[in-house]
Amino acid sequence: MASSRSRNASPSGTSVTSRVPQDEDSILGNSLSARNIEAFGRKVTTTAGHLIGPLADPAASNHYQNAMTNLHKEMRRPGLQRRVFSFAQSSPSEIVRAKLSTAEIQYRALTYLPDELLANIPEDENTFSLFQGFQATVPEDRPDSKKGHRKHSSRGRKLIGENGSSDAETPPSLSKLKKRRNGFNHDLEMLSIRKNMASAEIREIDNKIANLNSMRRIVFDRLAEFEQEEVLLEHDVSALDNDIEDMEEDLDKVAELEQPSPTLIPDAGSDSGLADSQAMNASFMSESIYEKLPSPKTKRHRAPRRKSMPILHEHYEPGSNLRELPAHNDMITALDFDAPFGTLVTAALDDTVRVWDLNAGRCMGLLEGHHASVRCLQVEDNLVATGSMDASIRLWDLSRAEYSPQDRRSNAGEENEEEDDGLGFENPDDLPPPPPASSMQDCPLFTLEAHVDEVTALHLRGNTLVSGSADKTLRQWDLEKGRCVQTLDVLWAAAQASATLNSNDGQWRQTGRVPDASADFVGALQCFDAALACGTADGMVRLWDLRSGQVHRSLVGHTGPVTCLQFDDVHLVTGSLDRSIRIWDLRTGSIHDAFAFDNPITSMQFDVRRIVAAAGEDVVKVYDKTDGRHWDCGAGANAEVEGSTSPAIVERVAIKDGYLVEGRKDGVVGIWTA
């Protein structure tokens, strides 16, 4: 009690609290004055005096000594020392982290916004506040509708009663009308806010679409660069393969030269043998060494072939023009290619067959050997089969071509020929340089000669080739042996089928139209294993069994010569001069679908998704099988938009994986994305 009394009393015997004014509780809330500072100093002095105490007072001295002793005892504890030491070594961030909870730290980390992000905040041009927008989006509970329902129900009940009140029939009061007007005005205001919000969302979506389109263009350009690098790497790999083959041949020849040559041992009793031996030694070069010299023949380099599948064309807009090639000087009669951006082979009435590099857009060479124009051809990997009006079929191996589109670029540093390179030209009027005359001299394999009239259709699959000719026969060829293994007479087979089935479905029939002299007797054919589909000038599509050589089924429907056909596992698609394309179900032999056009169909082909056809117009007719949409693709469709001159009529089409190639009457080849 004495100690507490001494703490509460000042040295002068008066109380501290009695000397402090009543209004000092608000010191922290007001500005500090000299009086407040003086009072605070007296409080600190009094507290320190009572804690330490005067030296004359033994009680105060003992109290200080006891407090310091207890403090030293606490400080000697190991746990406390470790905590103090760790606290001294802790950084300010760790101290703050220890004081804050995990949830608060996560909240602060998630809600932190850097200055860069805050600087890019778009300017808000909306005339409405955020609260108004939130209020407009909240559905309102309109009491008018409920009142209306109650009014109708009460009105019905009042009509039943005898003495109903007339309050409902009285006109509404002025306050009610003003209340309804205010409600309508509020609704108009909310609708205006909603309209503004919808407009802002549309603008935001447009900005996102624009940003996405710009990002798509960047990624698209990056994909194009990747494919170009891929082509260059494949060319480098092909060049290294050629160098390895050349080095292996050189090593083999050096090994042959290092082998010891057999020496001639003359007979001891023969003078003539000794004279011959001396003449041999005196000669300039021995016969054995001369025979071992390598022949000065040129080294054969294989043309680079695409190993990877390009996918750039899949990301173009449908109907985009990739390239146009001035291929020939006359009408295109046949064309085919192996893969998108691969190798294209075209034939025309100018009696030339040209090989094209679709990636570089330049001619690789000419396939020379036929004595007339080529009417049909097919490209299968490196193998090319061509059927001509000279009644012969020739096979070519494009892997033996000596021409590479990158040769000039690789040797540009030596002969400075990069300026004449056609790969990097930007002016569309500039034409690529002509190919070397000897680029395709090693490509011919062999010639198949058995038809007596022009070859109008052929199909190559594996080691089997089937050809159709104007001599009214179909021939099956074995490419391993290089000879004809079966001949099918179309008229005889049709008569046999008619006699066997006792019907008129298989016999030769007239189409009801005036015979077209330009129509081919065998317009198109395709084979798969032992199955053969053939379309002829009588409008019939006959399905043959190559094992028996008989007609298995005849499909009747076209009224004009069949010019093109193609089948898959389920359907057979045919095109005819009767201006129609028909899709047949191979399981039942019935027509699955049919499309009519304004002009005769001269060429048709399909892939997994699309059917493309040349229908006597300056555009290619495209039918999308997935969504059933018909649309036009080609130079004619763009000419209508741009107002330029109309291009030539499309005669031949080919499509693979959405990569479309079309050949026109003026000899131009167009490449498109479908």
XYZ file of C-alpha atoms in Angstrom:
674
model
C 0.000 0.000 0.000
C 2.893 2.320 0.743
C 4.406 1.710 -2.658
C 1.103 2.282 -4.396
C 0.561 5.397 -2.377
C 3.995 6.667 -3.301
C 3.332 5.978 -7.019
C 0.101 7.914 -6.966
C 1.576 10.867 -5.100
C 3.965 13.444 -6.420
C 7.159 14.444 -4.628
C 5.443 17.587 -3.397
C 2.680 15.577 -1.853
C -0.016 16.535 -4.346
C -1.720 14.132 -6.777
C -0.618 14.033 -10.416
C -4.077 13.656 -11.736
C -5.218 16.666 -9.799
C -2.594 18.833 -11.476
C -3.525 17.703 -15.022
C -6.326 19.711 -16.605
C -9.601 18.035 -17.451
C -9.242 18.564 -21.201
C -5.944 16.681 -21.599
C -7.757 13.542 -22.803
C -7.989 15.143 -26.223
C -4.286 15.950 -26.525
C -3.754 13.440 -29.358
C -6.638 14.861 -31.293
C -5.509 18.527 -31.119
C -2.293 20.306 -31.923
C 0.399 20.057 -29.199
C 1.037 23.257 -27.253
C 3.822 24.221 -24.838
C 1.553 23.498 -21.924
C 0.847 19.968 -23.112
C 4.521 19.241 -23.712
C 5.397 20.501 -20.232
C 2.745 18.256 -18.649
C 3.962 15.241 -20.630
C 7.559 15.896 -19.475
C 6.462 16.037 -15.832
C 4.685 12.679 -16.275
C 7.771 11.043 -17.754
C 10.010 12.481 -14.959
C 7.656 11.316 -12.216
C 7.371 7.798 -13.711
C 11.141 7.438 -14.060
C 11.661 8.738 -10.517
C 9.258 6.215 -9.060
C 10.778 3.354 -11.131
C 14.413 3.984 -10.236
C 13.800 5.790 -6.937
C 16.183 7.986 -4.978
C 19.271 6.409 -3.533
C 18.212 7.343 -0.020
C 15.042 5.286 -0.273
C 16.013 1.624 0.285
C 12.610 0.325 -0.792
C 12.854 1.960 -4.195
C 16.447 0.801 -4.624
C 15.521 -2.777 -3.755
C 12.634 -2.625 -6.190
C 14.964 -1.569 -9.034
C 17.509 -4.221 -8.101
C 14.846 -6.922 -7.984
C 13.477 -5.867 -11.378
C 16.922 -5.955 -12.996
C 17.683 -9.331 -11.391
C 14.465 -10.816 -12.732
C 15.222 -9.363 -16.176
C 18.717 -10.916 -16.222
C 17.254 -14.273 -15.185
C 14.785 -14.128 -18.027
C 17.501 -13.190 -20.516
C 19.611 -16.216 -19.495
C 16.974 -18.628 -20.805
C 18.128 -20.326 -24.125
C 14.735 -20.142 -25.761
C 14.410 -16.445 -25.115
C 17.975 -15.816 -26.288
C 17.293 -17.640 -29.539
C 14.128 -15.634 -30.111
C 15.932 -12.373 -29.454
C 18.802 -13.388 -31.747
C 16.459 -14.421 -34.570
C 14.494 -11.201 -34.107
C 17.705 -9.201 -34.444
C 18.597 -11.015 -37.682
C 15.094 -10.818 -39.204
C 14.431 -8.448 -42.042
C 11.576 -5.946 -41.891
C 9.567 -7.945 -44.463
C 9.842 -11.071 -42.305
C 8.721 -9.144 -39.260
C 5.716 -7.810 -41.154
C 4.973 -11.295 -42.501
C 5.058 -12.663 -38.977
C 2.658 -9.995 -37.754
C 0.159 -10.511 -40.646
C -1.991 -13.569 -41.208
C -1.698 -15.774 -44.321
C -5.115 -14.756 -45.612
C -4.267 -11.086 -45.338
C -0.955 -11.587 -47.151
C -2.728 -13.477 -49.968
C -5.360 -10.783 -50.225
C -2.741 -8.046 -50.481
C -0.810 -10.033 -53.095
C -3.910 -10.576 -55.211
C -5.109 -7.002 -54.969
C -1.725 -5.471 -55.758
C -1.624 -3.582 -59.047
C 1.698 -2.371 -60.465
C 2.125 1.141 -61.748
C 2.543 -0.080 -65.350
C -0.899 -1.656 -65.257
C -2.471 1.352 -63.640
C -0.956 3.585 -66.301
C -2.693 1.601 -69.087
C -6.212 1.962 -67.738
C -8.429 3.167 -70.627
C -10.319 6.360 -70.237
C -13.892 5.893 -69.132
C -16.247 7.713 -71.489
C -19.456 6.350 -69.992
C -21.928 8.883 -68.712
C -23.300 6.502 -66.103
C -21.701 5.433 -62.879
C -20.844 1.914 -61.833
C -23.671 1.873 -59.297
C -26.177 2.877 -61.965
C -24.967 0.076 -64.213
C -25.297 -2.413 -61.380
C -28.750 -1.142 -60.601
C -29.791 -1.502 -64.221
C -28.676 -5.126 -64.357
C -30.585 -6.172 -61.238
C -34.072 -7.399 -62.155
C -36.731 -5.252 -60.568
C -39.744 -6.599 -58.769
C -42.539 -4.615 -60.436
C -45.561 -4.295 -58.199
C -47.746 -3.123 -61.088
C -48.035 -6.588 -62.563
C -49.031 -8.106 -59.215
C -51.501 -5.322 -58.612
C -52.933 -5.892 -62.040
C -53.508 -9.566 -61.327
C -55.099 -8.750 -58.016
C -57.232 -6.081 -59.688
C -58.573 -8.518 -62.280
C -59.328 -11.135 -59.670
C -61.005 -8.670 -57.329
C -63.003 -7.219 -60.188
C -64.339 -10.677 -60.962
C -65.294 -11.211 -57.381
C -67.021 -7.834 -57.170
C -69.089 -8.547 -60.264
C -70.427 -11.644 -58.585
C -71.437 -9.686 -55.507
C -74.649 -7.757 -55.404
C -73.475 -4.514 -53.841
C -69.889 -3.980 -54.979
C -68.118 -0.764 -54.171
C -67.388 1.704 -56.963
C -63.783 2.464 -55.905
C -62.331 0.455 -58.795
C -64.427 2.357 -61.325
C -63.304 5.756 -60.125
C -60.495 7.457 -62.107
C -57.000 7.223 -60.598
C -55.829 10.055 -58.478
C -53.107 12.533 -59.430
C -50.583 10.988 -57.070
C -51.023 7.567 -58.638
C -50.540 8.994 -62.117
C -47.393 10.789 -61.040
C -46.141 7.619 -59.415
C -46.697 5.650 -62.634
C -45.013 8.393 -64.638
C -42.008 8.297 -62.334
C -41.889 4.529 -62.706
C -41.935 4.799 -66.493
C -39.239 7.441 -66.430
C -37.160 5.190 -64.212
C -37.646 2.325 -66.678
C -36.564 4.570 -69.546
C -33.483 5.558 -67.622
C -32.644 1.925 -66.887
C -33.151 1.018 -70.563
C -30.831 3.835 -71.577
C -28.208 2.509 -69.174
C -28.645 -1.022 -70.532
C -28.291 0.239 -74.107
C -25.123 2.075 -73.168
C -23.748 -1.036 -71.492
C -24.561 -3.210 -74.525
C -22.911 -0.698 -76.846
C -19.822 -0.651 -74.632
C -19.697 -4.468 -74.683
C -19.929 -4.471 -78.478
C -17.053 -2.001 -78.723
C -15.042 -4.104 -76.294
C -15.724 -7.249 -78.329
C -14.693 -5.429 -81.523
C -11.445 -4.390 -79.883
C -10.827 -7.966 -78.766
C -11.532 -9.248 -82.275
C -9.128 -6.698 -83.742
C -6.462 -7.700 -81.225
C -7.043 -11.381 -81.954
C -6.815 -10.746 -85.713
C -3.521 -8.935 -85.272
C -2.234 -11.776 -83.092
C -3.416 -14.282 -85.723
C -1.509 -12.446 -88.437
C 1.633 -12.518 -86.323
C 1.310 -16.247 -85.629
C 0.416 -16.884 -89.303
C 3.588 -15.139 -90.463
C 5.527 -17.155 -87.920
C 4.028 -20.389 -89.309
C 5.002 -19.343 -92.842
C 8.572 -18.749 -91.678
C 8.616 -22.169 -90.010
C 7.535 -23.870 -93.221
C 10.158 -22.016 -95.245
C 12.830 -23.055 -92.751
C 11.488 -26.588 -92.965
C 11.881 -26.593 -96.752
C 15.445 -25.300 -96.458
C 16.316 -27.919 -93.848
C 14.877 -30.689 -95.999
C 16.933 -29.412 -98.927
C 20.056 -29.421 -96.753
C 19.314 -32.979 -95.652
C 18.877 -34.030 -99.293
C 22.158 -32.331 -100.240
C 23.948 -34.131 -97.407
C 22.473 -37.442 -98.563
C 23.807 -36.781 -102.067
C 27.235 -35.892 -100.675
C 27.283 -39.057 -98.579
C 26.391 -41.166 -101.618
C 29.100 -39.473 -103.689
C 31.689 -40.020 -100.962
C 30.740 -43.662 -100.623
C 31.121 -44.128 -104.387
C 34.522 -42.422 -104.293
C 35.663 -44.643 -101.431
C 34.548 -47.738 -103.322
C 36.471 -46.635 -106.417
C 39.598 -45.903 -104.381
C 39.361 -49.347 -102.830
C 39.136 -50.905 -106.279
C 42.190 -48.956 -107.443
C 44.226 -50.082 -104.436
C 43.681 -53.757 -105.207
C 46.803 -55.350 -106.818
C 46.425 -56.001 -110.534
C 47.282 -59.507 -111.860
C 50.691 -59.588 -113.584
C 51.316 -61.553 -116.749
C 54.143 -64.161 -116.409
C 55.575 -64.818 -119.896
C 56.797 -68.223 -120.963
C 60.576 -68.557 -120.574
C 60.994 -70.352 -123.872
C 58.918 -67.926 -125.854
C 60.597 -64.922 -127.449
C 57.315 -63.454 -128.504
C 56.093 -63.423 -124.904
C 59.251 -61.588 -123.840
C 58.838 -59.033 -126.611
C 55.203 -58.454 -125.634
C 56.240 -58.015 -122.006
C 58.860 -55.460 -122.950
C 56.388 -53.595 -125.155
C 53.919 -53.538 -122.299
C 56.482 -52.122 -119.905
C 57.514 -49.518 -122.441
C 53.952 -48.429 -123.107
C 52.631 -45.119 -121.746
C 49.847 -46.726 -119.689
C 49.191 -50.370 -118.990
C 45.894 -51.891 -119.988
C 45.106 -53.069 -116.477
C 45.475 -49.584 -115.042
C 43.494 -48.041 -117.894
C 40.578 -50.346 -117.303
C 40.473 -49.332 -113.641
C 40.149 -45.595 -114.315
C 36.746 -44.187 -113.337
C 34.545 -43.262 -116.243
C 33.931 -39.520 -116.636
C 30.161 -39.798 -116.160
C 28.274 -37.147 -114.280
C 27.090 -37.727 -110.754
C 23.368 -38.166 -110.346
C 21.697 -36.167 -107.590
C 18.200 -36.892 -106.435
C 15.692 -34.102 -106.341
C 14.591 -33.183 -102.825
C 11.186 -34.531 -101.850
C 8.932 -33.137 -99.154
C 8.993 -35.302 -96.031
C 6.739 -33.146 -93.872
C 3.163 -32.179 -94.598
C 2.633 -28.413 -95.010
C -0.364 -26.981 -93.165
C -0.108 -23.296 -94.028
C -2.916 -23.424 -96.611
C -5.356 -24.702 -93.985
C -5.228 -21.345 -92.185
C -6.014 -19.166 -95.219
C -9.509 -17.914 -95.816
C -11.444 -20.242 -98.185
C -11.109 -19.011 -101.737
C -7.731 -17.301 -101.226
C -5.445 -17.227 -104.233
C -2.047 -18.685 -103.443
C -0.432 -18.488 -106.873
C -1.029 -18.365 -110.624
C 1.304 -20.091 -113.069
C 1.460 -19.285 -116.808
C 2.029 -22.975 -117.452
C 1.210 -23.552 -121.145
C 0.273 -21.808 -124.345
C -2.844 -23.888 -124.996
C -5.710 -25.575 -123.156
C -4.854 -27.686 -120.122
C -5.833 -31.309 -120.794
C -4.669 -32.975 -117.557
C -3.062 -32.105 -114.226
C -2.304 -33.769 -110.916
C -0.091 -33.196 -107.861
C 1.193 -35.339 -105.020
C 0.678 -33.101 -101.955
C 0.008 -29.454 -101.039
C 3.037 -27.306 -101.907
C 4.566 -30.412 -103.497
C 5.075 -31.403 -107.143
C 2.553 -30.611 -109.885
C 2.496 -32.157 -113.373
C 0.487 -30.467 -116.133
C -0.221 -31.384 -119.745
C -1.742 -29.274 -122.510
C -2.564 -29.263 -126.196
C 0.789 -27.602 -126.905
C 2.291 -31.152 -126.752
C 4.281 -30.482 -123.567
C 4.250 -32.038 -120.112
C 5.713 -29.818 -117.403
C 6.745 -30.533 -113.823
C 6.281 -27.729 -111.276
C 7.526 -27.046 -107.783
C 4.429 -25.660 -106.052
C 6.382 -24.293 -103.109
C 8.726 -22.244 -105.302
C 6.256 -21.641 -108.134
C 8.684 -22.526 -110.907
C 9.025 -25.162 -113.596
C 11.385 -28.012 -112.738
C 11.564 -29.444 -116.243
C 9.742 -31.072 -119.149
C 8.850 -34.748 -119.588
C 9.727 -35.377 -123.228
C 8.995 -38.596 -125.084
C 5.411 -38.592 -126.312
C 4.728 -37.864 -129.970
C 1.358 -36.191 -129.335
C -0.538 -34.384 -126.628
C -1.094 -36.072 -123.289
C -4.781 -36.601 -122.451
C -4.515 -38.053 -118.931
C -1.926 -38.377 -116.182
C -1.547 -39.296 -112.523
C 1.085 -38.499 -109.900
C 1.722 -41.129 -107.218
C 4.620 -40.199 -104.918
C 7.654 -40.039 -107.235
C 5.974 -41.989 -110.044
C 4.116 -40.293 -112.906
C 1.986 -42.094 -115.498
C 0.957 -40.274 -118.688
C -1.416 -41.412 -121.426
C -1.151 -39.746 -124.811
C -2.949 -39.392 -128.111
C -0.117 -41.463 -129.639
C -1.731 -44.556 -127.985
C 1.187 -45.044 -125.585
C 1.584 -44.882 -121.818
C 4.851 -43.714 -120.296
C 6.055 -43.950 -116.727
C 8.471 -41.462 -115.165
C 10.451 -41.413 -111.928
C 10.725 -37.844 -110.628
C 13.252 -38.853 -107.975
C 15.836 -39.069 -110.780
C 15.448 -35.400 -111.644
C 18.701 -33.446 -111.425
C 17.062 -30.099 -110.878
C 16.747 -28.450 -107.475
C 15.199 -25.013 -106.929
C 17.837 -24.212 -104.288
C 20.898 -24.919 -106.449
C 21.321 -21.360 -107.624
C 20.819 -19.973 -104.163
C 23.472 -22.278 -102.717
C 25.973 -21.265 -105.408
C 25.140 -17.577 -105.355
C 28.366 -16.687 -103.603
C 30.491 -18.291 -106.322
C 28.848 -17.142 -109.533
C 26.670 -14.301 -108.192
C 23.506 -15.712 -109.734
C 21.198 -14.728 -106.917
C 19.911 -11.754 -108.887
C 18.507 -14.066 -111.562
C 16.914 -16.447 -109.092
C 13.171 -16.749 -109.536
C 12.485 -17.748 -105.948
C 12.857 -14.329 -104.457
C 11.212 -12.200 -107.147
C 8.549 -9.853 -105.856
C 7.304 -8.358 -109.117
C 4.467 -10.533 -110.460
C 5.404 -9.544 -114.019
C 8.826 -11.150 -113.678
C 8.936 -14.771 -114.761
C 11.168 -17.409 -113.202
C 14.114 -18.579 -115.276
C 13.548 -21.567 -117.595
C 14.600 -24.984 -116.317
C 17.708 -26.707 -117.646
C 17.099 -28.917 -120.671
C 18.732 -31.928 -119.023
C 16.892 -31.762 -115.703
C 14.487 -34.613 -116.545
C 16.617 -36.682 -118.910
C 16.956 -39.573 -116.434
C 13.295 -39.664 -115.418
C 11.810 -41.975 -118.128
C 11.313 -45.554 -116.928
C 9.542 -47.498 -119.681
C 6.735 -47.269 -122.239
C 3.571 -49.379 -122.391
C 2.339 -49.877 -125.946
C -0.701 -52.044 -126.648
C -3.586 -49.687 -127.412
C -4.342 -48.863 -131.024
C -5.978 -45.517 -130.348
C -5.467 -42.578 -128.004
C -5.395 -43.226 -124.268
C -8.117 -41.142 -122.594
C -8.119 -42.408 -118.991
C -5.788 -44.229 -116.617
C -5.417 -44.999 -112.938
C -2.327 -46.135 -111.072
C -2.385 -47.950 -107.744
C 0.563 -49.893 -106.418
C 1.977 -52.158 -109.107
C -1.238 -52.165 -111.134
C -2.197 -49.677 -113.822
C -5.524 -49.699 -115.681
C -5.955 -47.664 -118.852
C -8.906 -46.854 -121.101
C -8.626 -45.990 -124.756
C -10.678 -44.814 -127.701
C -10.227 -48.321 -129.146
C -13.072 -49.312 -126.767
C -10.893 -51.474 -124.549
C -9.611 -51.403 -120.990
C -6.171 -52.839 -120.257
C -4.649 -53.958 -116.990
C -0.862 -53.626 -116.709
C 1.622 -55.250 -114.354
C 4.251 -52.621 -113.663
C 6.736 -55.107 -112.203
C 6.843 -57.019 -115.473
C 5.997 -54.062 -117.674
C 3.380 -55.849 -119.775
C -0.383 -56.078 -120.252
C -1.989 -58.896 -118.269
C -5.662 -58.425 -119.192
C -7.734 -56.751 -121.902
C -11.388 -55.915 -121.348
C -13.675 -55.206 -124.307
C -16.313 -52.765 -123.104
C -18.888 -53.563 -125.801
C -18.462 -57.327 -125.436
C -18.657 -57.148 -121.653
C -21.787 -55.019 -121.862
C -23.410 -57.534 -124.171
C -22.451 -60.419 -121.878
C -23.893 -58.619 -118.874
C -27.121 -57.958 -120.790
C -27.426 -61.624 -121.777
C -26.638 -62.869 -118.281
C -28.982 -60.545 -116.436
C -31.649 -60.728 -119.176
C -32.185 -57.013 -118.938
C -31.277 -53.834 -120.733
C -29.289 -52.375 -117.832
C -25.903 -53.565 -119.008
C -26.155 -53.242 -122.764
C -24.813 -50.347 -124.775
C -27.446 -47.690 -125.188
C -27.779 -44.342 -126.841
C -28.060 -41.356 -124.546
C -30.909 -39.674 -126.397
C -28.707 -36.696 -127.249
C -26.833 -35.889 -130.408
C -23.525 -37.801 -130.199
C -20.674 -35.505 -129.246
C -17.638 -36.182 -131.409
C -15.333 -34.723 -128.756
C -16.612 -37.048 -126.014
C -14.220 -39.837 -125.060
C -15.442 -43.413 -125.234
C -13.824 -44.121 -121.855
C -14.230 -40.901 -119.930
C -12.860 -41.911 -116.522
C -11.898 -44.930 -114.453
C -10.558 -45.855 -111.024
C -9.419 -49.159 -109.570
C -8.963 -50.522 -106.057
C -7.573 -54.047 -105.661
C -9.832 -56.156 -107.890
C -12.601 -53.528 -108.210
C -12.755 -51.228 -111.223
C -15.229 -48.398 -111.912
C -15.465 -47.150 -115.490
C -17.575 -44.364 -116.997
C -18.224 -44.436 -120.752
C -19.787 -42.312 -123.461
C -23.219 -43.990 -123.181
C -23.708 -42.488 -119.708
C -23.273 -45.831 -117.937
C -21.030 -46.416 -114.953
C -19.921 -50.049 -114.871
C -18.342 -51.782 -111.906
C -15.926 -54.518 -112.975
C -14.328 -57.462 -111.219
C -10.762 -57.706 -112.502
C -10.446 -61.294 -111.272
C -13.143 -62.533 -113.633
C -13.112 -59.710 -116.158
C -16.908 -59.381 -115.896
C -19.213 -56.466 -115.166
C -20.491 -56.798 -111.606
C -23.003 -53.931 -111.626
C -24.136 -51.124 -113.923
C -25.281 -47.748 -112.614
C -27.882 -46.073 -114.834
C -28.751 -42.421 -114.410
C -26.658 -40.106 -116.569
C -28.034 -39.053 -119.944
C -24.689 -37.915 -121.344
C -21.107 -39.191 -121.562
C -19.397 -39.678 -118.200
C -16.251 -37.545 -118.029
C -15.033 -38.039 -114.438
C -15.549 -40.297 -111.453
C -14.073 -41.053 -108.044
C -15.128 -43.378 -105.234
C -14.305 -44.052 -101.595
C -15.471 -46.721 -99.157
C -19.172 -45.866 -99.382
C -19.927 -43.453 -102.227
C -19.132 -43.080 -105.910
C -19.250 -39.552 -107.389
C -19.617 -39.128 -111.156
C -19.734 -36.113 -113.466
C -21.169 -36.033 -116.953
C -21.738 -33.852 -119.974
C -25.440 -33.914 -119.064
C -24.583 -31.050 -116.670
C -25.030 -33.062 -113.505
C -22.996 -34.616 -110.701
C -24.420 -37.731 -109.094
C -23.464 -39.384 -105.811
C -24.103 -43.126 -105.757
C -24.341 -45.457 -102.778
C -22.064 -48.407 -103.560
C -23.837 -50.640 -101.060
C -27.206 -50.428 -102.787
C -26.344 -49.063 -106.230
C -28.894 -46.260 -105.857
C -28.477 -42.514 -106.230
C -27.684 -40.877 -102.904
C -27.707 -37.255 -104.148
C -27.473 -35.255 -107.371
C -26.599 -31.682 -108.357
C -27.483 -29.875 -111.588
C -25.358 -27.175 -113.239
C -25.701 -24.801 -116.167
C -22.912 -26.321 -118.281
C -21.354 -29.755 -118.879
C -18.994 -31.165 -116.235
C -15.499 -31.677 -117.640
C -13.582 -32.506 -114.454
C -14.384 -33.399 -110.850
C -12.554 -34.519 -107.716
C -13.252 -34.654 -103.978
C -11.395 -34.957 -100.702
C -12.628 -35.607 -97.192
C -14.768 -32.464 -97.009
C -15.304 -30.910 -100.450
C -16.352 -31.806 -103.977
C -14.893 -29.532 -106.663
C -15.908 -29.503 -110.305
C -15.164 -27.689 -113.556
C -18.564 -26.852 -115.046
C -17.752 -24.774 -118.120
C -17.351 -21.510 -116.190
C -14.491 -19.271 -115.114
C -14.869 -20.498 -111.518
C -14.601 -23.825 -109.755
C -17.831 -25.128 -108.279
C -17.264 -26.183 -104.667
C -19.686 -28.216 -102.577
C -18.982 -28.501 -98.855
C -20.215 -31.893 -97.673
C -20.199 -30.971 -93.981
C -22.610 -28.022 -94.108
C -24.149 -28.568 -97.564
C -23.024 -25.196 -98.904
C -22.319 -24.452 -102.579
C -19.896 -21.655 -103.431
C -17.590 -20.518 -106.240
C -13.817 -20.427 -106.056
C -11.456 -19.058 -108.660
C -10.409 -16.032 -110.627
C -13.938 -15.480 -111.935
C -15.346 -14.949 -108.450
C -12.698 -12.336 -107.693
C -13.134 -10.699 -111.100
C -16.789 -9.948 -110.325
C -15.785 -8.144 -107.151
C -12.800 -6.299 -108.584
C -14.438 -5.498 -111.920
C -11.541 -6.834 -113.993
C -11.702 -8.826 -117.208
C -13.201 -12.287 -117.074
C -10.602 -15.095 -116.984
C -10.658 -18.197 -119.157
C -12.921 -21.195 -118.571
C -11.725 -23.811 -116.107
C -11.138 -27.206 -117.745
C -9.402 -29.381 -115.121
C -9.447 -29.429 -111.305
C -7.638 -31.362 -108.563
C -7.917 -31.067 -104.781
C -6.106 -32.628 -101.827
C -6.505 -31.601 -98.187
C -8.185 -28.316 -99.130
C -5.406 -27.403 -101.613
C -7.092 -26.704 -104.976
C -5.381 -26.570 -108.383
C -7.312 -25.620 -111.527
C -6.235 -25.474 -115.185
C -7.858 -23.179 -117.736
C -8.351 -22.991 -121.474
C -5.652 -20.355 -121.909
C -2.998 -22.564 -120.241
C -2.935 -20.743 -116.879
C -2.911 -22.808 -113.689
C -4.439 -21.303 -110.564
C -3.766 -22.469 -107.002
C -6.367 -21.764 -104.310
C -7.404 -22.690 -100.807
C -10.777 -24.376 -100.568
